[in-house]
PDB file of C-alpha atoms and ligand atoms in Angstrom:
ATOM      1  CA  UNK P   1       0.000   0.000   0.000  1.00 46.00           C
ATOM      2  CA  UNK P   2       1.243   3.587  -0.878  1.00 44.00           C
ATOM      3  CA  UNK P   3       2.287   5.577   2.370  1.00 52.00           C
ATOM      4  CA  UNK P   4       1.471   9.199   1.511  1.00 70.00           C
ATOM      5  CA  UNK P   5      -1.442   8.593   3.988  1.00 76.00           C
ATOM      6  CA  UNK P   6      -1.511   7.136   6.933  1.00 86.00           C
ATOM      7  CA  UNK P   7      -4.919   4.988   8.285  1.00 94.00           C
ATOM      8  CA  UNK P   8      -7.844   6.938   7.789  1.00 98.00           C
ATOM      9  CA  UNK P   9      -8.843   7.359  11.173  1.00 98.00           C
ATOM     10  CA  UNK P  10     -12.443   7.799  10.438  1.00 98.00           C
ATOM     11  CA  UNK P  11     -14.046   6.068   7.601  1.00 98.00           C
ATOM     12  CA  UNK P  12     -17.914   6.679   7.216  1.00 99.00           C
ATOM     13  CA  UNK P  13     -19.992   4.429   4.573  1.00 99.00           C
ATOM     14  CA  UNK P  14     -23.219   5.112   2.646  1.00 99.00           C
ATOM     15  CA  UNK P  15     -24.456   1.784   2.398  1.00 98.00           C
ATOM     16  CA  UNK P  16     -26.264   2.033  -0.648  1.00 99.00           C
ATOM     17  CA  UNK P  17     -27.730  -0.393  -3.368  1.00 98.00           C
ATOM     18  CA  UNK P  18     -29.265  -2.986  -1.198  1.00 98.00           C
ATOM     19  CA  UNK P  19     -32.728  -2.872  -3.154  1.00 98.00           C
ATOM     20  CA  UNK P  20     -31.008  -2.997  -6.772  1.00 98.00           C
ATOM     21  CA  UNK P  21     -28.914  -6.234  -4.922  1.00 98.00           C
ATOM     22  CA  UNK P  22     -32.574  -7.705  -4.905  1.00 98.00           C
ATOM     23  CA  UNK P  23     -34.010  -6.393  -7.437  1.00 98.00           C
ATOM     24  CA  UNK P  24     -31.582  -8.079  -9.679  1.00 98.00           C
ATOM     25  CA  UNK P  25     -32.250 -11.333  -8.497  1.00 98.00           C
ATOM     26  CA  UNK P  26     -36.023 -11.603  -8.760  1.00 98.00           C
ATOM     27  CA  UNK P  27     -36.011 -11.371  -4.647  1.00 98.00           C
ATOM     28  CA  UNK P  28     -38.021  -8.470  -2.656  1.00 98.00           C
ATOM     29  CA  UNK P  29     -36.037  -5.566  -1.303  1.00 98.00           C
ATOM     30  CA  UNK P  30     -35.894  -7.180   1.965  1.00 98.00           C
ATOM     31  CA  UNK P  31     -33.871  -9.663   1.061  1.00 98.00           C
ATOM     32  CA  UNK P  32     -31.229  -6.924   0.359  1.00 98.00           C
ATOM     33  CA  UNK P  33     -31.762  -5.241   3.355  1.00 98.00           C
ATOM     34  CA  UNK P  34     -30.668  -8.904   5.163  1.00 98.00           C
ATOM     35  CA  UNK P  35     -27.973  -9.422   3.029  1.00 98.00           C
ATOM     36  CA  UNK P  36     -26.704  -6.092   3.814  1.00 98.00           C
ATOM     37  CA  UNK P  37     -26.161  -7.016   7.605  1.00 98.00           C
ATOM     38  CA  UNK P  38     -23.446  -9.678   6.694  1.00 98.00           C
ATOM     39  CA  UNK P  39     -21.501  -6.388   4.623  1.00 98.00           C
ATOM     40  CA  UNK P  40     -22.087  -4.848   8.075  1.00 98.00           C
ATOM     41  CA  UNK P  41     -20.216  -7.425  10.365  1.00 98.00           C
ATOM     42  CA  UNK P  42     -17.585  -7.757   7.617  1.00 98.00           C
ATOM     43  CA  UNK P  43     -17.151  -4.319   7.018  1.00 98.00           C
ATOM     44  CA  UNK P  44     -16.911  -3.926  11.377  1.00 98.00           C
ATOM     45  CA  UNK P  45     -14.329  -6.644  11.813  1.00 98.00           C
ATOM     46  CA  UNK P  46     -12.033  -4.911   9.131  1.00 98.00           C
ATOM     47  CA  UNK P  47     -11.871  -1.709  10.215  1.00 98.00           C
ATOM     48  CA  UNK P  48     -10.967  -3.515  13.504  1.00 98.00           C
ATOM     49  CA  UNK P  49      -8.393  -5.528  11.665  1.00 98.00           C
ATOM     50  CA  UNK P  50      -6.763  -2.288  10.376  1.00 97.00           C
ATOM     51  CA  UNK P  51      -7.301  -0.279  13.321  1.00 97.00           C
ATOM     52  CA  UNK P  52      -9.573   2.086  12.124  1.00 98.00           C
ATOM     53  CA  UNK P  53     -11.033   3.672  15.067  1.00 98.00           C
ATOM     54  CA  UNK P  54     -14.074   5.373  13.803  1.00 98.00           C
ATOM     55  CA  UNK P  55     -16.536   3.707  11.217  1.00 98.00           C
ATOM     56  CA  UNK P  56     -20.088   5.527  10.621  1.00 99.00           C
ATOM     57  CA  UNK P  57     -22.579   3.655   8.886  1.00 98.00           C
ATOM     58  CA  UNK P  58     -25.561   5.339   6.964  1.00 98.00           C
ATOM     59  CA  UNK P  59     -28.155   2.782   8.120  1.00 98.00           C
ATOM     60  CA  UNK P  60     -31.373   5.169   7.775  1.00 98.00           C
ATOM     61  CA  UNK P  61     -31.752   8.704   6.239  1.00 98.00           C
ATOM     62  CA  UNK P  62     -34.895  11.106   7.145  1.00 98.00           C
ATOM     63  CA  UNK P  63     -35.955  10.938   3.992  1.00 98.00           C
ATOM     64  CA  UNK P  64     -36.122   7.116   3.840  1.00 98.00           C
ATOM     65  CA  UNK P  65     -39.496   7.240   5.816  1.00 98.00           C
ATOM     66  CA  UNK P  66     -41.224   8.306   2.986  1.00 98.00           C
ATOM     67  CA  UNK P  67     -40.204   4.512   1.437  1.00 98.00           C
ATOM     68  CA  UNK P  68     -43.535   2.196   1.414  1.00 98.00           C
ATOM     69  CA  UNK P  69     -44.350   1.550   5.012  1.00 98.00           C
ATOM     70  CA  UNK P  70     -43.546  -2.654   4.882  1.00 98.00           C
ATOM     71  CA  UNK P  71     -39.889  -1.833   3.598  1.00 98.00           C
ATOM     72  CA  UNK P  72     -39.868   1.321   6.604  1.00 98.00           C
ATOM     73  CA  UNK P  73     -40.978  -1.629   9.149  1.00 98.00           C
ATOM     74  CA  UNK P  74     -38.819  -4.266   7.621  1.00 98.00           C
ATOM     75  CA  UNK P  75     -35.498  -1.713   8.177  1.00 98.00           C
ATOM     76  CA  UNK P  76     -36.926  -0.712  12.128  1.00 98.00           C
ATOM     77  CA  UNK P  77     -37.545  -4.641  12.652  1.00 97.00           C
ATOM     78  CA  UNK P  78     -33.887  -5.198  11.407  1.00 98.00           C
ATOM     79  CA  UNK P  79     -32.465  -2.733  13.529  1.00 97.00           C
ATOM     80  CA  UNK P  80     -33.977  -4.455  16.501  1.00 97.00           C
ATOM     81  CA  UNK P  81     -32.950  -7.584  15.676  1.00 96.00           C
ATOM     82  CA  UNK P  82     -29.786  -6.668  14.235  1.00 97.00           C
ATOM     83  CA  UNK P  83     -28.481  -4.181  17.438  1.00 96.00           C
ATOM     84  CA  UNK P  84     -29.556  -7.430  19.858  1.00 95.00           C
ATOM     85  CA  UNK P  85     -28.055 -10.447  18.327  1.00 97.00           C
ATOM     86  CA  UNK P  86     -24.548  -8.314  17.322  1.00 97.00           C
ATOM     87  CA  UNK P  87     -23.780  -6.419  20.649  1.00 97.00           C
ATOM     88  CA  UNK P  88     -21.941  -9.978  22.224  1.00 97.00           C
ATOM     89  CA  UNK P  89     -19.554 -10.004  18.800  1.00 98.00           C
ATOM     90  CA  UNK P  90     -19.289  -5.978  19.501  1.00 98.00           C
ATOM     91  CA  UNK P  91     -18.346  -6.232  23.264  1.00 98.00           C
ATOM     92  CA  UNK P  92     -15.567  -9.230  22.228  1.00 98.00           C
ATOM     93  CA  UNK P  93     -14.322  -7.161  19.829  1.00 98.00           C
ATOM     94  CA  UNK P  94     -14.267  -3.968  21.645  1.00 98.00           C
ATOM     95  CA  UNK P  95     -16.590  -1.851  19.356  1.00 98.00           C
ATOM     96  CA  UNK P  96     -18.608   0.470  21.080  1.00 98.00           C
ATOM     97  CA  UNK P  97     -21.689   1.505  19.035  1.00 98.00           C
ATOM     98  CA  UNK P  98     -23.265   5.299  19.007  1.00 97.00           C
ATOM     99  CA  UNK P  99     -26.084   6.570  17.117  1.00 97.00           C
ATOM    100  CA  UNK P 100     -26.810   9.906  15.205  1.00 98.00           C
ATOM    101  CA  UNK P 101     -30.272  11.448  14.159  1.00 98.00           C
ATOM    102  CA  UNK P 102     -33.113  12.321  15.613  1.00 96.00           C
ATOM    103  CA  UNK P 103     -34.387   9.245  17.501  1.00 91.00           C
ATOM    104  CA  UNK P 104     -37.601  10.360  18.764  1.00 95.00           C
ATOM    105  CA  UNK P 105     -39.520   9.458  15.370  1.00 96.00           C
ATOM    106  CA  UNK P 106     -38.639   5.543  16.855  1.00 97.00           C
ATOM    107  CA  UNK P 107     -40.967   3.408  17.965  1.00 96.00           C
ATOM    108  CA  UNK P 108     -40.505   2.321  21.954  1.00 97.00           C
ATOM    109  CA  UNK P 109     -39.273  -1.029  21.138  1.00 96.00           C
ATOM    110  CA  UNK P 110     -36.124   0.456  18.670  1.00 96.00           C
ATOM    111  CA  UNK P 111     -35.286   3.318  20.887  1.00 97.00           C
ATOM    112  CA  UNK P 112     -34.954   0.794  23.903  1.00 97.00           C
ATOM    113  CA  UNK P 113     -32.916  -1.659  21.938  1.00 96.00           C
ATOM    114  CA  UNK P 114     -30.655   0.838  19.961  1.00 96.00           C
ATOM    115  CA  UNK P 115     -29.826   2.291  24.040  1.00 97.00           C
ATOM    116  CA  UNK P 116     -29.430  -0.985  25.028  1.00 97.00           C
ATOM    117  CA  UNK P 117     -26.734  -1.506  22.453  1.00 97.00           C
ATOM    118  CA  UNK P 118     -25.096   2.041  23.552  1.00 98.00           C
ATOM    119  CA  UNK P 119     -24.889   1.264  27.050  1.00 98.00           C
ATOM    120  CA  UNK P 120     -23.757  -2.266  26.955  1.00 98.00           C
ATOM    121  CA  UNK P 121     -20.826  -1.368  24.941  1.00 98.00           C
ATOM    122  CA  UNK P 122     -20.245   2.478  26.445  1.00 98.00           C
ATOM    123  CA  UNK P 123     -16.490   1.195  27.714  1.00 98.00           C
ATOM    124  CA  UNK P 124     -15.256  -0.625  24.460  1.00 98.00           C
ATOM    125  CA  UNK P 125     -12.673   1.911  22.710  1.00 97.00           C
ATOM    126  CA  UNK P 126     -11.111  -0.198  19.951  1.00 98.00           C
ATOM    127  CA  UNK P 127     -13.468   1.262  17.214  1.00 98.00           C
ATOM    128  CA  UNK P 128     -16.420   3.383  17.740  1.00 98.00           C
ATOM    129  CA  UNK P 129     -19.105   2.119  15.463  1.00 98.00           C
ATOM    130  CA  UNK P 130     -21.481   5.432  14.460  1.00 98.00           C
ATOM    131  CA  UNK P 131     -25.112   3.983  13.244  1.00 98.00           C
ATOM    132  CA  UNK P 132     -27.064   7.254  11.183  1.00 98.00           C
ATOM    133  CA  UNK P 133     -30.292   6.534  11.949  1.00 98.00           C
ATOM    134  CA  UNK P 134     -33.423   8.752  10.548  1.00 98.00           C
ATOM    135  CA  UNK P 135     -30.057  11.157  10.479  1.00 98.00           C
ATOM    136  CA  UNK P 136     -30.222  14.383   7.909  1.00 98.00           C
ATOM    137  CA  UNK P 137     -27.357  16.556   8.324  1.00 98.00           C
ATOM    138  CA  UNK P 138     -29.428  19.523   7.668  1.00 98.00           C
ATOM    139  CA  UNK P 139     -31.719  18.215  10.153  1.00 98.00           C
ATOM    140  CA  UNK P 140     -28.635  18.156  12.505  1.00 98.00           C
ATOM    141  CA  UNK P 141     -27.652  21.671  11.564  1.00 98.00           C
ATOM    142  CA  UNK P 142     -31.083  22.789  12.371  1.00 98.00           C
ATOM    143  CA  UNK P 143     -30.953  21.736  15.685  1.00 98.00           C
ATOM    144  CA  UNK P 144     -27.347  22.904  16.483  1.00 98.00           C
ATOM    145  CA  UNK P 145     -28.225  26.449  15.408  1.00 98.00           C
ATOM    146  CA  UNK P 146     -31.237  26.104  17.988  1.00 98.00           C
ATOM    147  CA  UNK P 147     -29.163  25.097  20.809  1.00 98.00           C
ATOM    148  CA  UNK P 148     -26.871  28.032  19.915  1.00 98.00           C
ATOM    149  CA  UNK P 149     -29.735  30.610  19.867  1.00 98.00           C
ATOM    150  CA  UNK P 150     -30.943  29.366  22.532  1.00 98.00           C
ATOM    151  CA  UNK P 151     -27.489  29.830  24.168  1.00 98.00           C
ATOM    152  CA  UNK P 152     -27.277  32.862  23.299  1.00 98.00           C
ATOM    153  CA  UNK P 153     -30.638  33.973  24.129  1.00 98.00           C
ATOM    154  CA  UNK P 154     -30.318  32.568  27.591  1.00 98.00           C
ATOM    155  CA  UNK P 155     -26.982  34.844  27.616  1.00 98.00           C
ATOM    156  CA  UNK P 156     -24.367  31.785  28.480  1.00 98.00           C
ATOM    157  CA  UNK P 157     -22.520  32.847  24.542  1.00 97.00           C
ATOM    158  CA  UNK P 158     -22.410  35.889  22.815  1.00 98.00           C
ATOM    159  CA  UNK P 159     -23.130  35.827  19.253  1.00 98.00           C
ATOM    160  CA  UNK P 160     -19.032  36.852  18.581  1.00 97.00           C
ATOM    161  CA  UNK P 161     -18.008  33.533  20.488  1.00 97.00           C
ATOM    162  CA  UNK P 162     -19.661  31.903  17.839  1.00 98.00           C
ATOM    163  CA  UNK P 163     -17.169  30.180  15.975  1.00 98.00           C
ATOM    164  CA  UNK P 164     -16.719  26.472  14.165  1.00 98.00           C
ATOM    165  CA  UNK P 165     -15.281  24.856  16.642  1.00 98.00           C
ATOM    166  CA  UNK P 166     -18.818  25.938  18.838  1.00 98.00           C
ATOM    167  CA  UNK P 167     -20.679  24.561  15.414  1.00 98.00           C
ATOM    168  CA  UNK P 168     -19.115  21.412  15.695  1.00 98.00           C
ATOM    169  CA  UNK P 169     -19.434  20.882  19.280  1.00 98.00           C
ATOM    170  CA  UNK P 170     -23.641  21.138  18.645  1.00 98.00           C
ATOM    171  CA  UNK P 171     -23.757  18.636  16.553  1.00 98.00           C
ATOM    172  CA  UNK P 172     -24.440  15.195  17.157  1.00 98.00           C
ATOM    173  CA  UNK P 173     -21.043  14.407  16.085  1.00 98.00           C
ATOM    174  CA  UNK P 174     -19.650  16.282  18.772  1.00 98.00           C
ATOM    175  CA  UNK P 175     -16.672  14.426  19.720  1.00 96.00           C
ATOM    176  CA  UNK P 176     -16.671  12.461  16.629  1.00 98.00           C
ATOM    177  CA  UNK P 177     -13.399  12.985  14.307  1.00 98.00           C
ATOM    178  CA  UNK P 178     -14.309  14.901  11.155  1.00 98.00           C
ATOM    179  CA  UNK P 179     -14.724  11.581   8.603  1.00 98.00           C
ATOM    180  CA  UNK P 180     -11.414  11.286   6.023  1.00 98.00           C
ATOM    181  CA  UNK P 181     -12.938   9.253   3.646  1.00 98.00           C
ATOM    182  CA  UNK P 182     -16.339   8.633   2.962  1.00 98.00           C
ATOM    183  CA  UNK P 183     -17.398   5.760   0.813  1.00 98.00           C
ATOM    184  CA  UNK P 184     -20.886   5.491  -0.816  1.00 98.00           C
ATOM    185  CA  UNK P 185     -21.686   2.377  -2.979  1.00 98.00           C
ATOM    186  CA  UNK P 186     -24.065   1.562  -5.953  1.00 98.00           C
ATOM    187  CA  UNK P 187     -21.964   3.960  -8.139  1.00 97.00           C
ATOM    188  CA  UNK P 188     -24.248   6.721  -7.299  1.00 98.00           C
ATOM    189  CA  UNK P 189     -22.174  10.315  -6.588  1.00 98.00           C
ATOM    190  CA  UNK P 190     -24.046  12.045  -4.503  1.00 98.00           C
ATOM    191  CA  UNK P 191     -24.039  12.254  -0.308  1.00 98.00           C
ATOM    192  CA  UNK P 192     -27.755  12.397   0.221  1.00 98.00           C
ATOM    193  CA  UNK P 193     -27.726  14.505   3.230  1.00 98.00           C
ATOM    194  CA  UNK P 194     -25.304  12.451   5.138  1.00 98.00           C
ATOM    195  CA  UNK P 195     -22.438  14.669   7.318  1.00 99.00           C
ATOM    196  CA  UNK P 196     -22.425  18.131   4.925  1.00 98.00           C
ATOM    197  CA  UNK P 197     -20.641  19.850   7.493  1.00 98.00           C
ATOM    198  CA  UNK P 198     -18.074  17.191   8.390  1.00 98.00           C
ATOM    199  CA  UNK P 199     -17.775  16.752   5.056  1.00 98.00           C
ATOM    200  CA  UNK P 200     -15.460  19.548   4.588  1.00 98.00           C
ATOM    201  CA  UNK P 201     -12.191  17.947   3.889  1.00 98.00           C
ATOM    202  CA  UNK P 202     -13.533  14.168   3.557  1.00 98.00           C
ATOM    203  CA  UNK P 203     -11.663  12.113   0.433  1.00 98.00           C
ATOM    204  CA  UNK P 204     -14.582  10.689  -1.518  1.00 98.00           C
ATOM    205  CA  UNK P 205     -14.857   7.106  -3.208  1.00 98.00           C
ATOM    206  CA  UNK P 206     -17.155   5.956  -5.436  1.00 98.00           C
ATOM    207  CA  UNK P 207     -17.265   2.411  -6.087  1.00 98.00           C
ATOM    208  CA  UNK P 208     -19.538   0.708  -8.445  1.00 98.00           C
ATOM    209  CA  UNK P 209     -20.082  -1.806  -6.391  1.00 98.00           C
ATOM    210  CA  UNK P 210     -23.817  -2.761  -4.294  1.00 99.00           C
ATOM    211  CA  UNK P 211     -23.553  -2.241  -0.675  1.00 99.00           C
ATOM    212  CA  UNK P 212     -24.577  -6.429   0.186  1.00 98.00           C
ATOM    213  CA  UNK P 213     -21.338  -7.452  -2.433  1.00 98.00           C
ATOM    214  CA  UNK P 214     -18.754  -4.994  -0.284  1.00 98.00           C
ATOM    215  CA  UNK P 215     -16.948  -7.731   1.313  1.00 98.00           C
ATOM    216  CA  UNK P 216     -13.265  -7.680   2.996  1.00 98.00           C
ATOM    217  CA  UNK P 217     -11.543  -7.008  -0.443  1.00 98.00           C
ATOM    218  CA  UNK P 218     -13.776  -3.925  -1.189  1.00 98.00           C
ATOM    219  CA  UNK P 219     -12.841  -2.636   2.268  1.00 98.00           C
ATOM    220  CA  UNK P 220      -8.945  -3.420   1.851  1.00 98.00           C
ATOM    221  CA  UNK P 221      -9.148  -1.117  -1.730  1.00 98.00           C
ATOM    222  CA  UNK P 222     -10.914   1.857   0.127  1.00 98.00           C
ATOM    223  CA  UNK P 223      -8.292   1.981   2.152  1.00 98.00           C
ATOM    224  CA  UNK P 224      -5.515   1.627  -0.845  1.00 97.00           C
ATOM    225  CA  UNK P 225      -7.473   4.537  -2.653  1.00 97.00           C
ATOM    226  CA  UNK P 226      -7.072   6.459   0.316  1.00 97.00           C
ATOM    227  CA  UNK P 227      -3.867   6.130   0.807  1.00 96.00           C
ATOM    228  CA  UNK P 228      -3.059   7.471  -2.590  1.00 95.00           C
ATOM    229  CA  UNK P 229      -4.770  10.532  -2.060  1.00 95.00           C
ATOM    230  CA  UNK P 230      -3.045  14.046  -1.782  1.00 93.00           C
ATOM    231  CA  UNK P 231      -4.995  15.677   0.907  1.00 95.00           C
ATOM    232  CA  UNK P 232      -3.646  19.444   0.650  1.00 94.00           C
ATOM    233  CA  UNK P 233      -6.395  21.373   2.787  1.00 95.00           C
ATOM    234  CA  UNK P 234      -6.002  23.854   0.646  1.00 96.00           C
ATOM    235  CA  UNK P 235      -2.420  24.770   0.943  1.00 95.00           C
ATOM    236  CA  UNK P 236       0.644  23.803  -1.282  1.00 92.00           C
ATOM    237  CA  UNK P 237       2.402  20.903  -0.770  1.00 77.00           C
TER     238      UNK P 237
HETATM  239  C1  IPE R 301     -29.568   1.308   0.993  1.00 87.51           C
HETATM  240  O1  IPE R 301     -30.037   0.559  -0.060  1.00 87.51           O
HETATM  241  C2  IPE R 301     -30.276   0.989   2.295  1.00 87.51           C
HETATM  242  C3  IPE R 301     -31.177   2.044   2.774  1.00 87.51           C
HETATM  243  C4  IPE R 301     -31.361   3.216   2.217  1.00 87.51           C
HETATM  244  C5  IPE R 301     -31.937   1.764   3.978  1.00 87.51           C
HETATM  245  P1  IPE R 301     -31.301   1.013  -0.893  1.00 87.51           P
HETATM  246  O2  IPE R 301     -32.513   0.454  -0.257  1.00 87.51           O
HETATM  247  O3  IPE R 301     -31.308   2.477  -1.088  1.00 87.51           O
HETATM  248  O4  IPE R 301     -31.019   0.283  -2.276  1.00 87.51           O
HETATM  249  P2  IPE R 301     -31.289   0.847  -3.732  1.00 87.51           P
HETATM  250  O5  IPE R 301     -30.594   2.169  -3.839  1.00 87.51           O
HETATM  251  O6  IPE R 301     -32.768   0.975  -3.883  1.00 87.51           O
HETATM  252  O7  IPE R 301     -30.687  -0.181  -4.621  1.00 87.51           O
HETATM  253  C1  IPE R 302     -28.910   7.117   1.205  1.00 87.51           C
HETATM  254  O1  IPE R 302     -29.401   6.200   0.275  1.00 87.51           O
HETATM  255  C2  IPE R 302     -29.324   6.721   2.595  1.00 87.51           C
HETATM  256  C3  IPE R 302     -28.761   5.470   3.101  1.00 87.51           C
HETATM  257  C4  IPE R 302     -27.893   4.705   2.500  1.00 87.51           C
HETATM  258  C5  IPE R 302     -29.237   5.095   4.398  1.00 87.51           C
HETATM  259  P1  IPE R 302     -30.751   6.457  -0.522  1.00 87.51           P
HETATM  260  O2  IPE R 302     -30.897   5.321  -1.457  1.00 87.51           O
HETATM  261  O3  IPE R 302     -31.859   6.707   0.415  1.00 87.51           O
HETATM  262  O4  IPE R 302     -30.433   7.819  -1.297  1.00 87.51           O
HETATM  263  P2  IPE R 302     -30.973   8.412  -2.654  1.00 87.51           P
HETATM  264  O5  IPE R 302     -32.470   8.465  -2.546  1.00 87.51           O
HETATM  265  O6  IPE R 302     -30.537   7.498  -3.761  1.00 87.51           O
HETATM  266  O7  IPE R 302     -30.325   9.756  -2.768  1.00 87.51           O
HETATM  267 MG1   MG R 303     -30.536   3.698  -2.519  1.00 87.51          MG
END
């Protein structure tokens, strides 16, 4: 592997192309969705392999509620089942998991397993595994420019303190690393809403491949394309 970069410390996936996966074979979108969960454990235990130590997964955006409402309950069913039969593999492993997005659109039962997950794994610090869940990072930038109003309004900031390190710190990403690469499968180029303002600097990879065929391999070349990239921040070199 070239060295020019080192590890991306935080790699964040839109895992996209499960319903084409299906679709392809005759099967119902479902069956997508399932085999998507096996790209999820593989794609976990790599970036454990190669020490990444932040991995966010676009699992759900805003905008996917307005699917038909048996795939929505197929997806919230999966999460449940999904958070609960994974979090022994996540504790031996070390992966803590965290979610992002507005949670109170949840039902009871997935808001009680997702916190389940969260607190059973709170101390694991190998790799912290971020689930976006009904996330929209305008949604998220909505509500951080609330909390600063109402900071401000409340007189605890003036409007001059305002600066991006106080952005980032309201955002649900608070003390989540800025992502430096962000894949999105399915050969679609586009970030549907998914972390515009940690975004900034983010390498971007496009591969053709559908999210339930990213296996170990697809992972390892991510991390090759990566490493090849000349990340200048807008200075020279
Ligand atoms: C991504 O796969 C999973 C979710 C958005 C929940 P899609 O369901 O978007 O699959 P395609 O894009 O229709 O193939
Ligand atoms: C983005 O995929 C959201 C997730 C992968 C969870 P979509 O399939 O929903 O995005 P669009 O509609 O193609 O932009
Ligand atoms: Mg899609």
């Amino acid at each position: 592997m070239d060295e020019r970069n080192p590890m991306p410390r935080h790699v964040a996936i839109i895992m996209d192309g499960n319903g084409r996966w299906a679709e392809m074979r005759g099967l119902p979108r479902h069956e997508g969705h399932l085999r998507g969960v096996e790209s999820v454990r593989t794609t976990v235990r790599s970036a454990v392999r190669h020490g990444v130590r932040c991995l966010t997964l676009y699992a759900f955006s805003t905008e996917n509620w307005g699917r038909p409402a048996d795939e929505v309950e197929g997806l919230m069913e999966l999460f449940c089942t999904c958070v609960a039969a994974e979090t022994p593999e996540l504790l031996r492993q070390g992966v803590r998991i965290r979610m992002i997005g507005d949670r109170s659109r949840f039902s009871e039962k997935v808001r009680r397993h997702l916190e389940q997950a969260e607190r059973a794994t709170e101390a694991c610090d190998r790799l912290t595994l971020v689930l976006a869940l009904d996330y929209s990072a305008r949604s998220e930038l909505v509500h951080a420019a609330r909390t600063l109003a109402r900071r401000t309004a409340a007189g605890a900031i003036t409007p001059e303190a305002i600066d991006e390190r106080t952005v980032a710190g309201a955002l649900w990403t608070a003390d989540i690393p800025d992502p430096d690469l962000i894949v999105r499968t399915s050969g679609e180029q586009r970030l549907s809403n998914f972390l515009l303002w940690q975004a900034a600097y983010a390498e971007l990879w496009f591969p053709e491949v559908l999210w339930p065929d990213f296996g170990e391999e697809e992972f390892d070349r991510a991390l090759a394309e990566y490493a090849r990239r000349d990340r200048r921040f807008g200075r020279l070199k």
